[in-house]
Amino acid sequence: MMKLLTFSVVVLYLSTLVIASCSNNGQMPTPSDSGVAVTYTVWGRKYCPHTNSSLVYSGYAGGSYYDHLGAAADYLCLPPDPNYRKRTYSGQHGEVYGGEYDSPFVQNGDGNDVPCAVCRRNGVSTVLMIPGKDTCYKGWNREYYGYLNAHHYSFRAATSFVCLHVNPQFVNGGSRNYEGKLFQPVVGICGALQCPPYVNNYPLTCVVCTK
């Protein structure tokens, strides 16, 4: 029974390929023909940097407060047009704050709010963020590059690593310093980290690649 089922699945798969080939003038479908696509977030920008990417939405970076013990680690790209189902709630809850640049590493950025953009790239099936690189390996497309960001290692809340665009923008009207979910550059520390090739206290680059 199992062999018969496996055989049927293989036949169905091959039939699908034949039909797709016939409908494409005898050519096998490419990823772009088959509707394959990926999404990725550009941190620090309002728009998609690659001409082959389309904007899903432009929003605001956010996440948990940097000093809360029960904070979530990940960064969020919050849309500009939220929908609400309830108006009040008084029970136990998590909290989401806006994201801010929290260092002079970004010129004139300290205290400014961080924008973000969610982008869709057609014709590729994989997206990868590589820390420590500003170029992609052979066969990959570079979507954008910049500097690896997290928040300060001494803060109580956990954090994750994201790739901040090399030319970051600010949210209009978001220059007041409220703290919140913070963006700070990440440096390499020699020891267990191999030096060379890494260099102690050098800010780490990053790149987002697709294929």
Coordinates of C-alpha atoms in Angstrom, one line a residue:
M1 CA 0.0 0.0 0.0
M2 CA 2.8 2.4 0.9
K3 CA 4.7 1.7 -2.3
L4 CA 1.5 2.3 -4.3
L5 CA 1.0 5.6 -2.5
T6 CA 4.6 6.7 -3.1
F7 CA 4.3 5.8 -6.8
S8 CA 1.1 7.8 -7.1
V9 CA 2.7 10.9 -5.6
V10 CA 5.7 10.6 -7.9
V11 CA 3.4 10.3 -11.0
L12 CA 1.3 13.3 -9.8
Y13 CA 4.4 15.4 -9.4
L14 CA 5.8 14.5 -12.8
S15 CA 2.5 15.2 -14.4
T16 CA 2.4 18.6 -12.8
L17 CA 5.9 19.3 -14.2
V18 CA 4.8 18.2 -17.7
I19 CA 1.7 20.4 -17.6
A20 CA 3.8 23.4 -16.4
S21 CA 6.3 22.8 -19.2
C22 CA 3.7 22.6 -21.9
S23 CA 2.0 25.8 -20.7
N24 CA 5.4 27.5 -20.8
N25 CA 6.2 26.7 -24.5
G26 CA 8.2 23.6 -23.6
Q27 CA 10.3 25.4 -21.0
M28 CA 10.4 24.4 -17.3
P29 CA 9.0 27.1 -15.1
T30 CA 11.5 29.4 -13.4
P31 CA 11.0 30.7 -9.8
S32 CA 9.7 34.0 -11.1
D33 CA 7.2 32.2 -13.4
S34 CA 5.9 30.0 -10.5
G35 CA 5.1 32.9 -8.2
V36 CA 7.9 32.1 -5.7
A37 CA 8.8 35.0 -3.5
V38 CA 10.3 36.0 -0.1
T39 CA 9.8 38.8 2.3
Y40 CA 12.4 40.6 4.4
T41 CA 12.5 43.6 6.6
V42 CA 14.8 46.6 6.0
W43 CA 15.6 48.2 9.4
G44 CA 16.2 51.9 9.3
R45 CA 14.6 52.7 6.0
K46 CA 11.1 53.6 4.8
Y47 CA 11.4 52.1 1.4
C48 CA 12.7 48.9 -0.3
P49 CA 16.3 49.4 -1.5
H50 CA 16.3 46.9 -4.4
T51 CA 14.6 47.7 -7.7
N52 CA 13.3 44.2 -8.0
S53 CA 11.5 44.4 -4.6
S54 CA 8.1 45.7 -3.9
L55 CA 6.9 47.5 -0.7
V56 CA 4.5 45.5 1.4
Y57 CA 4.3 48.3 4.0
S58 CA 6.4 51.0 5.6
G59 CA 6.2 51.2 9.3
Y60 CA 7.9 51.8 12.7
A61 CA 10.4 49.6 14.5
G62 CA 9.4 48.5 17.9
G63 CA 9.5 45.8 20.5
S64 CA 9.9 45.3 24.3
Y65 CA 11.4 47.9 26.6
Y66 CA 15.2 47.4 26.9
D67 CA 15.2 47.2 30.7
H68 CA 12.2 44.8 31.4
L69 CA 13.1 41.4 32.7
G70 CA 10.2 39.7 30.9
A71 CA 10.8 41.4 27.6
A72 CA 10.5 39.7 24.2
A73 CA 13.8 39.5 22.3
D74 CA 12.7 40.2 18.8
Y75 CA 12.3 43.4 16.9
L76 CA 9.0 44.2 15.3
C77 CA 8.1 46.2 12.2
L78 CA 4.8 47.7 13.2
P79 CA 2.4 48.8 10.4
P80 CA 1.2 52.4 10.2
D81 CA -2.5 51.4 10.2
P82 CA -3.2 49.1 13.2
N83 CA -6.5 47.4 13.7
Y84 CA -7.9 47.0 17.2
R85 CA -10.6 44.5 18.4
K86 CA -10.7 45.6 22.1
R87 CA -10.4 49.0 23.7
T88 CA -9.5 48.1 27.2
Y89 CA -7.6 45.4 29.1
S90 CA -6.5 45.3 32.8
G91 CA -5.0 41.8 33.2
Q92 CA -1.4 40.6 32.8
H93 CA 0.1 41.7 29.6
G94 CA 3.2 42.2 27.5
E95 CA 4.1 45.7 26.2
V96 CA 5.4 47.1 22.9
Y97 CA 7.4 50.3 22.7
G98 CA 8.8 52.2 19.7
G99 CA 12.3 51.6 18.5
E100 CA 15.0 54.3 18.8
Y101 CA 18.6 54.8 17.8
D102 CA 20.5 54.9 21.1
S103 CA 24.1 55.8 20.1
P104 CA 26.0 58.5 18.2
F105 CA 27.0 55.7 15.7
V106 CA 24.1 56.9 13.5
Q107 CA 24.9 60.5 12.7
N108 CA 22.3 62.8 14.4
G109 CA 20.3 59.7 15.3
D110 CA 20.5 59.4 19.0
G111 CA 16.9 59.4 20.4
N112 CA 15.3 59.4 16.9
D113 CA 12.7 56.8 16.1
V114 CA 13.6 54.0 13.7
P115 CA 11.5 53.3 10.5
C116 CA 11.3 50.0 8.8
A117 CA 10.0 48.5 5.5
V118 CA 8.7 45.1 4.7
C119 CA 9.7 44.1 1.2
R120 CA 8.7 41.3 -1.2
R121 CA 11.2 40.0 -3.7
N122 CA 9.9 37.9 -6.6
G123 CA 11.7 35.0 -8.2
V124 CA 13.7 33.9 -5.2
S125 CA 13.0 31.4 -2.5
T126 CA 15.6 32.1 0.2
V127 CA 16.5 35.1 2.2
L128 CA 19.6 35.2 4.4
M129 CA 21.2 37.8 6.8
I130 CA 24.9 37.3 7.0
P131 CA 26.7 39.0 10.0
G132 CA 30.2 40.3 9.4
K133 CA 29.8 40.7 5.6
D134 CA 28.7 43.6 3.4
T135 CA 28.7 41.6 0.2
C136 CA 26.9 38.3 -0.7
Y137 CA 28.6 35.1 -1.6
K138 CA 28.7 34.0 -5.3
G139 CA 25.2 33.3 -6.7
W140 CA 23.3 35.4 -4.2
N141 CA 21.7 38.8 -4.7
R142 CA 22.4 41.7 -2.3
E143 CA 19.2 43.3 -1.1
Y144 CA 20.9 45.8 1.3
Y145 CA 23.8 46.0 3.7
G146 CA 24.7 47.9 6.8
Y147 CA 25.7 47.3 10.4
L148 CA 24.7 44.6 12.8
N149 CA 22.6 46.1 15.6
A150 CA 21.2 44.9 19.0
H151 CA 21.1 46.7 22.3
H152 CA 23.8 47.1 25.0
Y153 CA 25.0 43.8 26.5
S154 CA 24.4 45.0 30.1
F155 CA 20.7 45.7 29.7
R156 CA 18.4 43.3 31.5
A157 CA 16.1 42.5 28.5
A158 CA 17.1 40.0 25.9
T159 CA 17.6 41.1 22.4
S160 CA 18.1 39.8 18.9
F161 CA 20.4 40.8 16.1
V162 CA 19.1 42.8 13.1
C163 CA 20.8 44.4 10.1
L164 CA 20.5 48.2 10.1
H165 CA 20.7 49.8 6.7
V166 CA 24.0 51.6 6.0
N167 CA 22.1 54.9 5.4
P168 CA 19.4 54.9 8.1
Q169 CA 16.5 57.3 8.0
F170 CA 14.4 58.7 10.9
V171 CA 10.6 58.7 11.6
N172 CA 9.2 62.1 11.0
G173 CA 8.4 63.8 14.3
G174 CA 10.1 61.1 16.3
S175 CA 13.1 62.9 17.6
R176 CA 12.1 62.9 21.3
N177 CA 14.1 60.4 23.4
Y178 CA 11.6 57.9 25.1
E179 CA 14.0 54.9 25.1
G180 CA 12.0 51.7 24.3
K181 CA 13.4 49.1 21.9
L182 CA 16.9 50.3 21.3
F183 CA 19.3 50.0 18.3
Q184 CA 23.0 50.0 19.0
P185 CA 25.9 48.8 16.9
V186 CA 27.5 45.4 17.7
V187 CA 31.3 44.9 18.0
G188 CA 33.3 41.7 18.0
I189 CA 35.2 40.6 21.1
C190 CA 38.3 38.5 20.7
G191 CA 38.7 35.3 22.7
A192 CA 36.4 32.5 21.6
L193 CA 35.7 34.7 18.6
Q194 CA 38.6 34.0 16.1
C195 CA 40.9 37.0 15.7
P196 CA 42.0 37.2 13.0
P197 CA 40.0 37.3 10.8
Y198 CA 37.8 39.3 13.3
V199 CA 39.2 42.4 14.9
N200 CA 38.5 43.3 18.5
N201 CA 36.0 46.1 19.0
Y202 CA 35.4 46.7 15.3
P203 CA 31.7 47.3 14.5
L204 CA 30.3 44.3 12.6
T205 CA 28.8 44.8 9.2
C206 CA 25.9 42.8 7.8
V207 CA 24.2 42.0 4.5
V208 CA 20.8 40.7 3.5
C209 CA 21.0 38.3 0.5
T210 CA 18.4 36.4 -1.6
K211 CA 18.6 33.5 -4.0

